[in-house]
Amino acid sequence: MIKFIYTVFLGFIITLFVGLGVSTFYSGPEEPQYPIDTAATKDGEISSKQSVAQARYEKDFDVYQTNYQQYNRNVSIITLVAAVFLLALGLLSEHKKSVNSAITDGIVLSSVFTLIYSIIRGFVSTDTKFTFVVVTVSVAIALYLGHRTFTQLGTHKTKASKN
């Protein structure tokens, strides 16, 4: 039971490490501040100064939204690369006797969590073609690494059982 808890904990903490690392070293665009002086007067009128400030804010906010979608797309790419790296690390260390299986399982689990995070950030970018590409690349890499790893493990187990 404690091995399972450790594996899940390691999966979460590595995923948190990746997410916070990306956030720390690649910060997103800054959201524009809503102008305080755009409140209507007592009679419901808005001055031309207030109208200009509101229009400027709306333009700045549109630019921010576009930049934020691009930022989410980039974060999705970065975390996809991290997820693939973690998956490769976990699967390639699976058959090394020097690595504890709970650690290996935790690394593989963190790759799954990081991949989910990457896909969610891809959805937030609102670019469905990009998200489809992210998911397609994820599937292809997971299938390739899984096939390669489990085929090799089967070969090693067959050789070991013959000896």
Tab-separated table of N, CA and C in Angstrom:
chain	number	residue	atom	x	y	z
A	1	MET	N	0.821	-1.197	0.000
A	1	MET	CA	0.000	0.000	0.000
A	1	MET	C	0.860	1.255	0.000
A	2	ILE	N	1.939	1.222	0.789
A	2	ILE	CA	2.791	2.415	0.869
A	2	ILE	C	3.517	2.645	-0.453
A	3	LYS	N	3.835	1.567	-1.165
A	3	LYS	CA	4.472	1.703	-2.483
A	3	LYS	C	3.513	2.416	-3.443
A	4	PHE	N	2.242	2.069	-3.407
A	4	PHE	CA	1.235	2.705	-4.262
A	4	PHE	C	1.119	4.187	-3.938
A	5	ILE	N	1.052	4.507	-2.650
A	5	ILE	CA	0.934	5.901	-2.224
A	5	ILE	C	2.167	6.687	-2.665
A	6	TYR	N	3.341	6.097	-2.497
A	6	TYR	CA	4.576	6.767	-2.913
A	6	TYR	C	4.586	6.991	-4.420
A	7	THR	N	4.160	6.004	-5.183
A	7	THR	CA	4.129	6.120	-6.639
A	7	THR	C	3.216	7.251	-7.074
A	8	VAL	N	2.019	7.326	-6.511
A	8	VAL	CA	1.072	8.397	-6.848
A	8	VAL	C	1.625	9.750	-6.415
A	9	PHE	N	2.195	9.809	-5.212
A	9	PHE	CA	2.790	11.053	-4.724
A	9	PHE	C	3.904	11.511	-5.651
A	10	LEU	N	4.773	10.607	-6.046
A	10	LEU	CA	5.878	10.957	-6.939
A	10	LEU	C	5.339	11.433	-8.287
A	11	GLY	N	4.307	10.784	-8.786
A	11	GLY	CA	3.689	11.217	-10.042
A	11	GLY	C	3.171	12.640	-9.953
A	12	PHE	N	2.472	12.948	-8.870
A	12	PHE	CA	1.940	14.309	-8.686
A	12	PHE	C	3.052	15.337	-8.504
A	13	ILE	N	4.047	15.013	-7.708
A	13	ILE	CA	5.075	16.000	-7.383
A	13	ILE	C	5.959	16.299	-8.596
A	14	ILE	N	6.230	15.295	-9.422
A	14	ILE	CA	7.004	15.547	-10.643
A	14	ILE	C	6.188	16.399	-11.613
A	15	THR	N	4.892	16.112	-11.721
A	15	THR	CA	4.022	16.914	-12.585
A	15	THR	C	3.968	18.358	-12.097
A	16	LEU	N	3.847	18.540	-10.797
A	16	LEU	CA	3.859	19.888	-10.214
A	16	LEU	C	5.187	20.585	-10.498
A	17	PHE	N	6.273	19.843	-10.405
A	17	PHE	CA	7.603	20.377	-10.709
A	17	PHE	C	7.667	20.876	-12.149
A	18	VAL	N	7.150	20.095	-13.074
A	18	VAL	CA	7.158	20.495	-14.489
A	18	VAL	C	6.287	21.740	-14.694
A	19	GLY	N	5.065	21.712	-14.159
A	19	GLY	CA	4.147	22.842	-14.328
A	19	GLY	C	4.686	24.122	-13.720
A	20	LEU	N	5.208	24.039	-12.509
A	20	LEU	CA	5.764	25.232	-11.867
A	20	LEU	C	7.039	25.697	-12.550
A	21	GLY	N	7.813	24.758	-13.051
A	21	GLY	CA	9.029	25.124	-13.779
A	21	GLY	C	8.702	25.919	-15.028
A	22	VAL	N	7.714	25.453	-15.770
A	22	VAL	CA	7.302	26.179	-16.977
A	22	VAL	C	6.771	27.554	-16.586
A	23	SER	N	5.934	27.606	-15.569
A	23	SER	CA	5.350	28.877	-15.140
A	23	SER	C	6.415	29.855	-14.632
A	24	THR	N	7.440	29.339	-13.980
A	24	THR	CA	8.491	30.188	-13.424
A	24	THR	C	9.393	30.762	-14.507
A	25	PHE	N	9.771	29.923	-15.456
A	25	PHE	CA	10.748	30.358	-16.452
A	25	PHE	C	10.128	30.816	-17.769
A	26	TYR	N	8.824	30.659	-17.904
A	26	TYR	CA	8.134	31.128	-19.107
A	26	TYR	C	6.804	31.718	-18.670
A	27	SER	N	6.843	32.982	-18.294
A	27	SER	CA	5.636	33.610	-17.756
A	27	SER	C	4.697	34.038	-18.879
A	28	GLY	N	3.438	34.059	-18.555
A	28	GLY	CA	2.410	34.411	-19.526
A	28	GLY	C	2.253	35.910	-19.677
A	29	PRO	N	1.424	36.308	-20.625
A	29	PRO	CA	1.189	37.738	-20.836
A	29	PRO	C	0.446	38.340	-19.640
A	30	GLU	N	0.672	39.608	-19.424
A	30	GLU	CA	0.033	40.286	-18.302
A	30	GLU	C	-1.335	40.809	-18.723
A	31	GLU	N	-2.326	40.503	-17.909
A	31	GLU	CA	-3.693	40.946	-18.207
A	31	GLU	C	-3.819	42.444	-17.972
A	32	PRO	N	-4.451	43.154	-18.904
A	32	PRO	CA	-4.609	44.611	-18.718
A	32	PRO	C	-5.561	44.901	-17.560
A	33	GLN	N	-5.300	45.990	-16.883
A	33	GLN	CA	-6.139	46.396	-15.758
A	33	GLN	C	-7.341	47.183	-16.264
A	34	TYR	N	-8.486	46.861	-15.717
A	34	TYR	CA	-9.710	47.572	-16.100
A	34	TYR	C	-9.629	49.001	-15.587
A	35	PRO	N	-9.920	49.970	-16.437
A	35	PRO	CA	-9.827	51.373	-15.996
A	35	PRO	C	-10.901	51.695	-14.962
A	36	ILE	N	-10.475	52.241	-13.868
A	36	ILE	CA	-11.387	52.552	-12.769
A	36	ILE	C	-12.279	53.749	-13.100
A	37	ASP	N	-11.761	54.651	-13.894
A	37	ASP	CA	-12.481	55.899	-14.160
A	37	ASP	C	-13.541	55.784	-15.261
A	38	THR	N	-14.058	54.578	-15.535
A	38	THR	CA	-15.072	54.433	-16.589
A	38	THR	C	-16.486	54.313	-16.027
A	39	ALA	N	-16.636	54.540	-14.738
A	39	ALA	CA	-17.981	54.461	-14.158
A	39	ALA	C	-18.843	55.617	-14.671
A	40	ALA	N	-20.097	55.310	-14.872
A	40	ALA	CA	-21.027	56.337	-15.375
A	40	ALA	C	-21.308	57.364	-14.281
A	41	THR	N	-21.656	58.544	-14.707
A	41	THR	CA	-22.025	59.604	-13.765
A	41	THR	C	-23.431	59.320	-13.225
A	42	LYS	N	-23.901	60.183	-12.342
A	42	LYS	CA	-25.216	59.998	-11.731
A	42	LYS	C	-26.332	59.937	-12.765
A	43	ASP	N	-26.211	60.700	-13.813
A	43	ASP	CA	-27.272	60.708	-14.827
A	43	ASP	C	-27.078	59.620	-15.893
A	44	GLY	N	-26.089	58.718	-15.705
A	44	GLY	CA	-25.886	57.599	-16.621
A	44	GLY	C	-25.032	57.925	-17.820
A	45	GLU	N	-24.513	59.120	-17.871
A	45	GLU	CA	-23.679	59.543	-18.998
A	45	GLU	C	-22.230	59.073	-18.789
A	46	ILE	N	-21.582	58.784	-19.887
A	46	ILE	CA	-20.162	58.429	-19.857
A	46	ILE	C	-19.424	59.507	-20.639
A	47	SER	N	-18.381	60.055	-20.012
A	47	SER	CA	-17.635	61.123	-20.676
A	47	SER	C	-16.805	60.558	-21.826
A	48	SER	N	-16.359	61.438	-22.694
A	48	SER	CA	-15.548	61.001	-23.826
A	48	SER	C	-14.221	60.415	-23.340
A	49	LYS	N	-13.698	60.937	-22.241
A	49	LYS	CA	-12.464	60.401	-21.651
A	49	LYS	C	-12.690	58.977	-21.176
A	50	GLN	N	-13.833	58.746	-20.539
A	50	GLN	CA	-14.172	57.406	-20.064
A	50	GLN	C	-14.400	56.449	-21.238
A	51	SER	N	-15.020	56.957	-22.267
A	51	SER	CA	-15.286	56.157	-23.459
A	51	SER	C	-13.985	55.740	-24.138
A	52	VAL	N	-13.039	56.643	-24.216
A	52	VAL	CA	-11.731	56.340	-24.807
A	52	VAL	C	-10.997	55.301	-23.956
A	53	ALA	N	-11.049	55.480	-22.630
A	53	ALA	CA	-10.384	54.529	-21.733
A	53	ALA	C	-10.995	53.134	-21.870
A	54	GLN	N	-12.320	53.057	-21.978
A	54	GLN	CA	-13.001	51.773	-22.145
A	54	GLN	C	-12.613	51.120	-23.474
A	55	ALA	N	-12.571	51.897	-24.529
A	55	ALA	CA	-12.200	51.372	-25.854
A	55	ALA	C	-10.758	50.882	-25.850
A	56	ARG	N	-9.870	51.610	-25.206
A	56	ARG	CA	-8.464	51.203	-25.108
A	56	ARG	C	-8.334	49.896	-24.328
A	57	TYR	N	-9.093	49.801	-23.229
A	57	TYR	CA	-9.065	48.576	-22.428
A	57	TYR	C	-9.544	47.376	-23.253
A	58	GLU	N	-10.645	47.546	-23.996
A	58	GLU	CA	-11.181	46.449	-24.799
A	58	GLU	C	-10.187	46.004	-25.863
A	59	LYS	N	-9.503	46.957	-26.470
A	59	LYS	CA	-8.488	46.617	-27.470
A	59	LYS	C	-7.327	45.873	-26.807
A	60	ASP	N	-6.857	46.390	-25.669
A	60	ASP	CA	-5.761	45.737	-24.940
A	60	ASP	C	-6.161	44.332	-24.482
A	61	PHE	N	-7.420	44.175	-24.083
A	61	PHE	CA	-7.880	42.870	-23.623
A	61	PHE	C	-7.954	41.873	-24.786
A	62	ASP	N	-8.360	42.329	-25.959
A	62	ASP	CA	-8.373	41.449	-27.135
A	62	ASP	C	-6.960	40.981	-27.480
A	63	VAL	N	-6.006	41.886	-27.407
A	63	VAL	CA	-4.605	41.529	-27.657
A	63	VAL	C	-4.129	40.528	-26.601
A	64	TYR	N	-4.500	40.781	-25.351
A	64	TYR	CA	-4.130	39.875	-24.258
A	64	TYR	C	-4.695	38.478	-24.503
A	65	GLN	N	-5.969	38.383	-24.895
A	65	GLN	CA	-6.575	37.074	-25.138
A	65	GLN	C	-5.853	36.321	-26.248
A	66	THR	N	-5.497	37.009	-27.309
A	66	THR	CA	-4.748	36.379	-28.396
A	66	THR	C	-3.388	35.893	-27.898
A	67	ASN	N	-2.697	36.743	-27.162
A	67	ASN	CA	-1.388	36.365	-26.617
A	67	ASN	C	-1.509	35.220	-25.623
A	68	TYR	N	-2.579	35.203	-24.840
A	68	TYR	CA	-2.770	34.147	-23.852
A	68	TYR	C	-3.050	32.805	-24.531
A	69	GLN	N	-3.782	32.823	-25.620
A	69	GLN	CA	-4.020	31.589	-26.365
A	69	GLN	C	-2.709	31.056	-26.950
A	70	GLN	N	-1.882	31.943	-27.473
A	70	GLN	CA	-0.572	31.525	-27.983
A	70	GLN	C	0.306	31.006	-26.853
A	71	TYR	N	0.249	31.659	-25.704
A	71	TYR	CA	1.011	31.213	-24.534
A	71	TYR	C	0.580	29.805	-24.131
A	72	ASN	N	-0.734	29.558	-24.088
A	72	ASN	CA	-1.215	28.228	-23.735
A	72	ASN	C	-0.770	27.181	-24.746
A	73	ARG	N	-0.759	27.550	-26.022
A	73	ARG	CA	-0.277	26.624	-27.050
A	73	ARG	C	1.191	26.295	-26.801
A	74	ASN	N	1.997	27.305	-26.511
A	74	ASN	CA	3.420	27.086	-26.256
A	74	ASN	C	3.650	26.255	-24.999
A	75	VAL	N	2.892	26.531	-23.949
A	75	VAL	CA	3.001	25.739	-22.722
A	75	VAL	C	2.610	24.289	-23.008
A	76	SER	N	1.611	24.097	-23.832
A	76	SER	CA	1.193	22.755	-24.214
A	76	SER	C	2.329	22.014	-24.912
A	77	ILE	N	3.030	22.689	-25.797
A	77	ILE	CA	4.160	22.069	-26.497
A	77	ILE	C	5.275	21.716	-25.516
A	78	ILE	N	5.611	22.655	-24.653
A	78	ILE	CA	6.692	22.438	-23.682
A	78	ILE	C	6.358	21.264	-22.765
A	79	THR	N	5.142	21.231	-22.260
A	79	THR	CA	4.777	20.151	-21.337
A	79	THR	C	4.605	18.825	-22.075
A	80	LEU	N	4.230	18.863	-23.350
A	80	LEU	CA	4.186	17.629	-24.137
A	80	LEU	C	5.590	17.039	-24.266
A	81	VAL	N	6.555	17.890	-24.540
A	81	VAL	CA	7.944	17.427	-24.627
A	81	VAL	C	8.381	16.841	-23.283
A	82	ALA	N	8.025	17.517	-22.194
A	82	ALA	CA	8.376	17.011	-20.862
A	82	ALA	C	7.694	15.670	-20.592
A	83	ALA	N	6.437	15.535	-20.988
A	83	ALA	CA	5.706	14.270	-20.776
A	83	ALA	C	6.351	13.137	-21.554
A	84	VAL	N	6.736	13.409	-22.776
A	84	VAL	CA	7.386	12.377	-23.595
A	84	VAL	C	8.735	12.000	-22.992
A	85	PHE	N	9.482	13.000	-22.538
A	85	PHE	CA	10.758	12.727	-21.885
A	85	PHE	C	10.558	11.857	-20.644
A	86	LEU	N	9.573	12.206	-19.825
A	86	LEU	CA	9.317	11.426	-18.613
A	86	LEU	C	8.875	10.001	-18.957
A	87	LEU	N	8.034	9.868	-19.969
A	87	LEU	CA	7.601	8.535	-20.390
A	87	LEU	C	8.794	7.715	-20.856
A	88	ALA	N	9.645	8.310	-21.672
A	88	ALA	CA	10.837	7.601	-22.153
A	88	ALA	C	11.744	7.225	-20.986
A	89	LEU	N	11.945	8.155	-20.074
A	89	LEU	CA	12.787	7.885	-18.905
A	89	LEU	C	12.219	6.738	-18.075
A	90	GLY	N	10.920	6.781	-17.835
A	90	GLY	CA	10.297	5.725	-17.042
A	90	GLY	C	10.325	4.371	-17.726
A	91	LEU	N	9.992	4.345	-19.012
A	91	LEU	CA	9.960	3.066	-19.729
A	91	LEU	C	11.360	2.504	-19.955
A	92	LEU	N	12.323	3.363	-20.221
A	92	LEU	CA	13.678	2.876	-20.455
A	92	LEU	C	14.356	2.418	-19.166
A	93	SER	N	13.948	2.948	-18.035
A	93	SER	CA	14.537	2.509	-16.766
A	93	SER	C	13.767	1.332	-16.164
A	94	GLU	N	12.684	0.934	-16.809
A	94	GLU	CA	11.846	-0.163	-16.301
A	94	GLU	C	12.633	-1.456	-16.139
A	95	HIS	N	13.507	-1.773	-17.067
A	95	HIS	CA	14.204	-3.058	-17.005
A	95	HIS	C	15.601	-2.948	-16.414
A	96	LYS	N	15.923	-1.804	-15.794
A	96	LYS	CA	17.203	-1.671	-15.089
A	96	LYS	C	16.995	-2.096	-13.641
A	97	LYS	N	17.768	-3.023	-13.210
A	97	LYS	CA	17.612	-3.555	-11.860
A	97	LYS	C	18.012	-2.557	-10.786
A	98	SER	N	18.803	-1.537	-11.150
A	98	SER	CA	19.275	-0.567	-10.160
A	98	SER	C	18.212	0.469	-9.786
A	99	VAL	N	17.113	0.525	-10.553
A	99	VAL	CA	16.074	1.523	-10.293
A	99	VAL	C	14.879	0.849	-9.621
A	100	ASN	N	14.435	1.428	-8.526
A	100	ASN	CA	13.293	0.923	-7.779
A	100	ASN	C	12.038	1.015	-8.645
A	101	SER	N	11.210	-0.023	-8.632
A	101	SER	CA	10.016	-0.028	-9.481
A	101	SER	C	9.005	1.047	-9.062
A	102	ALA	N	8.973	1.419	-7.793
A	102	ALA	CA	8.055	2.481	-7.358
A	102	ALA	C	8.470	3.817	-7.974
A	103	ILE	N	9.769	4.038	-8.089
A	103	ILE	CA	10.257	5.274	-8.709
A	103	ILE	C	9.937	5.266	-10.193
A	104	THR	N	10.205	4.147	-10.849
A	104	THR	CA	9.896	4.032	-12.274
A	104	THR	C	8.410	4.228	-12.525
A	105	ASP	N	7.578	3.598	-11.721
A	105	ASP	CA	6.130	3.750	-11.875
A	105	ASP	C	5.694	5.193	-11.627
A	106	GLY	N	6.312	5.852	-10.658
A	106	GLY	CA	5.999	7.249	-10.375
A	106	GLY	C	6.372	8.158	-11.530
A	107	ILE	N	7.493	7.877	-12.166
A	107	ILE	CA	7.918	8.681	-13.318
A	107	ILE	C	6.950	8.477	-14.482
A	108	VAL	N	6.573	7.239	-14.735
A	108	VAL	CA	5.621	6.973	-15.819
A	108	VAL	C	4.273	7.623	-15.503
A	109	LEU	N	3.827	7.533	-14.266
A	109	LEU	CA	2.569	8.165	-13.877
A	109	LEU	C	2.646	9.685	-14.045
A	110	SER	N	3.795	10.265	-13.701
A	110	SER	CA	3.942	11.715	-13.878
A	110	SER	C	3.885	12.089	-15.356
A	111	SER	N	4.351	11.199	-16.225
A	111	SER	CA	4.259	11.500	-17.658
A	111	SER	C	2.801	11.531	-18.097
A	112	VAL	N	1.993	10.660	-17.520
A	112	VAL	CA	0.560	10.646	-17.842
A	112	VAL	C	-0.097	11.937	-17.346
A	113	PHE	N	0.196	12.329	-16.112
A	113	PHE	CA	-0.379	13.558	-15.558
A	113	PHE	C	0.090	14.786	-16.347
A	114	THR	N	1.368	14.814	-16.717
A	114	THR	CA	1.907	15.940	-17.476
A	114	THR	C	1.279	15.994	-18.860
A	115	LEU	N	1.049	14.843	-19.457
A	115	LEU	CA	0.391	14.797	-20.761
A	115	LEU	C	-1.040	15.322	-20.661
A	116	ILE	N	-1.743	14.958	-19.609
A	116	ILE	CA	-3.106	15.468	-19.402
A	116	ILE	C	-3.067	16.990	-19.252
A	117	TYR	N	-2.101	17.483	-18.496
A	117	TYR	CA	-1.934	18.929	-18.337
A	117	TYR	C	-1.665	19.587	-19.684
A	118	SER	N	-0.824	18.968	-20.486
A	118	SER	CA	-0.502	19.497	-21.808
A	118	SER	C	-1.739	19.561	-22.698
A	119	ILE	N	-2.538	18.522	-22.661
A	119	ILE	CA	-3.751	18.491	-23.483
A	119	ILE	C	-4.742	19.557	-23.022
A	120	ILE	N	-4.878	19.721	-21.717
A	120	ILE	CA	-5.785	20.754	-21.191
A	120	ILE	C	-5.314	22.137	-21.637
A	121	ARG	N	-4.015	22.409	-21.544
A	121	ARG	CA	-3.508	23.708	-21.996
A	121	ARG	C	-3.717	23.875	-23.501
A	122	GLY	N	-3.645	22.780	-24.249
A	122	GLY	CA	-3.930	22.839	-25.671
A	122	GLY	C	-5.376	23.210	-25.936
A	123	PHE	N	-6.299	22.647	-25.139
A	123	PHE	CA	-7.711	23.006	-25.286
A	123	PHE	C	-7.946	24.472	-24.955
A	124	VAL	N	-7.248	24.993	-23.946
A	124	VAL	CA	-7.409	26.386	-23.549
A	124	VAL	C	-6.924	27.320	-24.661
A	125	SER	N	-6.000	26.844	-25.476
A	125	SER	CA	-5.519	27.680	-26.579
A	125	SER	C	-6.592	27.864	-27.646
A	126	THR	N	-7.657	27.116	-27.578
A	126	THR	CA	-8.811	27.141	-28.486
A	126	THR	C	-8.445	26.874	-29.944
A	127	ASP	N	-7.314	26.261	-30.162
A	127	ASP	CA	-6.905	25.884	-31.512
A	127	ASP	C	-7.082	24.372	-31.621
A	128	THR	N	-8.218	23.940	-32.149
A	128	THR	CA	-8.517	22.508	-32.172
A	128	THR	C	-7.558	21.730	-33.061
A	129	LYS	N	-7.080	22.343	-34.119
A	129	LYS	CA	-6.104	21.647	-34.970
A	129	LYS	C	-4.824	21.384	-34.188
A	130	PHE	N	-4.383	22.386	-33.439
A	130	PHE	CA	-3.187	22.210	-32.629
A	130	PHE	C	-3.401	21.122	-31.580
A	131	THR	N	-4.541	21.162	-30.904
A	131	THR	CA	-4.831	20.161	-29.885
A	131	THR	C	-4.862	18.769	-30.496
A	132	PHE	N	-5.423	18.645	-31.682
A	132	PHE	CA	-5.445	17.356	-32.369
A	132	PHE	C	-4.021	16.888	-32.656
A	133	VAL	N	-3.153	17.788	-33.078
A	133	VAL	CA	-1.759	17.428	-33.340
A	133	VAL	C	-1.078	16.976	-32.052
A	134	VAL	N	-1.318	17.690	-30.951
A	134	VAL	CA	-0.728	17.312	-29.669
A	134	VAL	C	-1.169	15.909	-29.272
A	135	VAL	N	-2.446	15.640	-29.384
A	135	VAL	CA	-2.960	14.324	-29.009
A	135	VAL	C	-2.414	13.251	-29.957
A	136	THR	N	-2.337	13.549	-31.245
A	136	THR	CA	-1.813	12.584	-32.213
A	136	THR	C	-0.357	12.254	-31.925
A	137	VAL	N	0.446	13.263	-31.688
A	137	VAL	CA	1.851	13.035	-31.355
A	137	VAL	C	1.960	12.229	-30.063
A	138	SER	N	1.123	12.549	-29.091
A	138	SER	CA	1.137	11.820	-27.819
A	138	SER	C	0.824	10.344	-28.020
A	139	VAL	N	-0.186	10.066	-28.809
A	139	VAL	CA	-0.566	8.679	-29.064
A	139	VAL	C	0.561	7.946	-29.789
A	140	ALA	N	1.110	8.568	-30.800
A	140	ALA	CA	2.170	7.927	-31.582
A	140	ALA	C	3.392	7.610	-30.722
A	141	ILE	N	3.808	8.569	-29.915
A	141	ILE	CA	4.992	8.358	-29.083
A	141	ILE	C	4.715	7.318	-28.003
A	142	ALA	N	3.551	7.390	-27.391
A	142	ALA	CA	3.209	6.409	-26.356
A	142	ALA	C	3.161	4.997	-26.942
A	143	LEU	N	2.566	4.850	-28.116
A	143	LEU	CA	2.512	3.526	-28.750
A	143	LEU	C	3.902	3.030	-29.127
A	144	TYR	N	4.718	3.897	-29.696
A	144	TYR	CA	6.065	3.497	-30.092
A	144	TYR	C	6.894	3.079	-28.879
A	145	LEU	N	6.935	3.952	-27.868
A	145	LEU	CA	7.744	3.635	-26.684
A	145	LEU	C	7.207	2.418	-25.942
A	146	GLY	N	5.883	2.323	-25.849
A	146	GLY	CA	5.295	1.156	-25.190
A	146	GLY	C	5.609	-0.118	-25.937
A	147	HIS	N	5.454	-0.104	-27.244
A	147	HIS	CA	5.756	-1.294	-28.049
A	147	HIS	C	7.225	-1.674	-27.919
A	148	ARG	N	8.080	-0.671	-28.054
A	148	ARG	CA	9.523	-0.931	-27.978
A	148	ARG	C	9.911	-1.483	-26.605
A	149	THR	N	9.397	-0.868	-25.564
A	149	THR	CA	9.748	-1.290	-24.211
A	149	THR	C	9.193	-2.667	-23.885
A	150	PHE	N	7.914	-2.878	-24.148
A	150	PHE	CA	7.313	-4.148	-23.749
A	150	PHE	C	7.735	-5.290	-24.652
A	151	THR	N	8.105	-5.001	-25.882
A	151	THR	CA	8.659	-6.034	-26.753
A	151	THR	C	10.025	-6.441	-26.232
A	152	GLN	N	10.837	-5.468	-25.836
A	152	GLN	CA	12.153	-5.769	-25.282
A	152	GLN	C	12.034	-6.494	-23.952
A	153	LEU	N	11.077	-6.090	-23.105
A	153	LEU	CA	10.888	-6.778	-21.836
A	153	LEU	C	10.490	-8.227	-22.070
A	154	GLY	N	9.618	-8.455	-23.038
A	154	GLY	CA	9.209	-9.823	-23.363
A	154	GLY	C	10.383	-10.636	-23.859
A	155	THR	N	11.273	-10.023	-24.657
A	155	THR	CA	12.456	-10.706	-25.156
A	155	THR	C	13.395	-11.035	-24.007
A	156	HIS	N	13.596	-10.088	-23.075
A	156	HIS	CA	14.468	-10.331	-21.922
A	156	HIS	C	13.892	-11.417	-21.026
A	157	LYS	N	12.587	-11.408	-20.817
A	157	LYS	CA	11.969	-12.423	-19.960
A	157	LYS	C	12.066	-13.799	-20.608
A	158	THR	N	11.897	-13.889	-21.935
A	158	THR	CA	12.002	-15.164	-22.640
A	158	THR	C	13.411	-15.704	-22.546
A	159	LYS	N	14.415	-14.847	-22.738
A	159	LYS	CA	15.803	-15.274	-22.624
A	159	LYS	C	16.113	-15.728	-21.210
A	160	ALA	N	15.599	-15.004	-20.211
A	160	ALA	CA	15.858	-15.335	-18.818
A	160	ALA	C	15.223	-16.672	-18.455
A	161	SER	N	14.025	-16.961	-18.977
A	161	SER	CA	13.358	-18.196	-18.629
A	161	SER	C	14.015	-19.404	-19.294
A	162	LYS	N	14.706	-19.189	-20.431
A	162	LYS	CA	15.396	-20.283	-21.123
A	162	LYS	C	16.672	-20.647	-20.390
A	163	ASN	N	17.265	-19.685	-19.656
A	163	ASN	CA	18.538	-19.977	-18.958
A	163	ASN	C	18.300	-20.683	-17.716
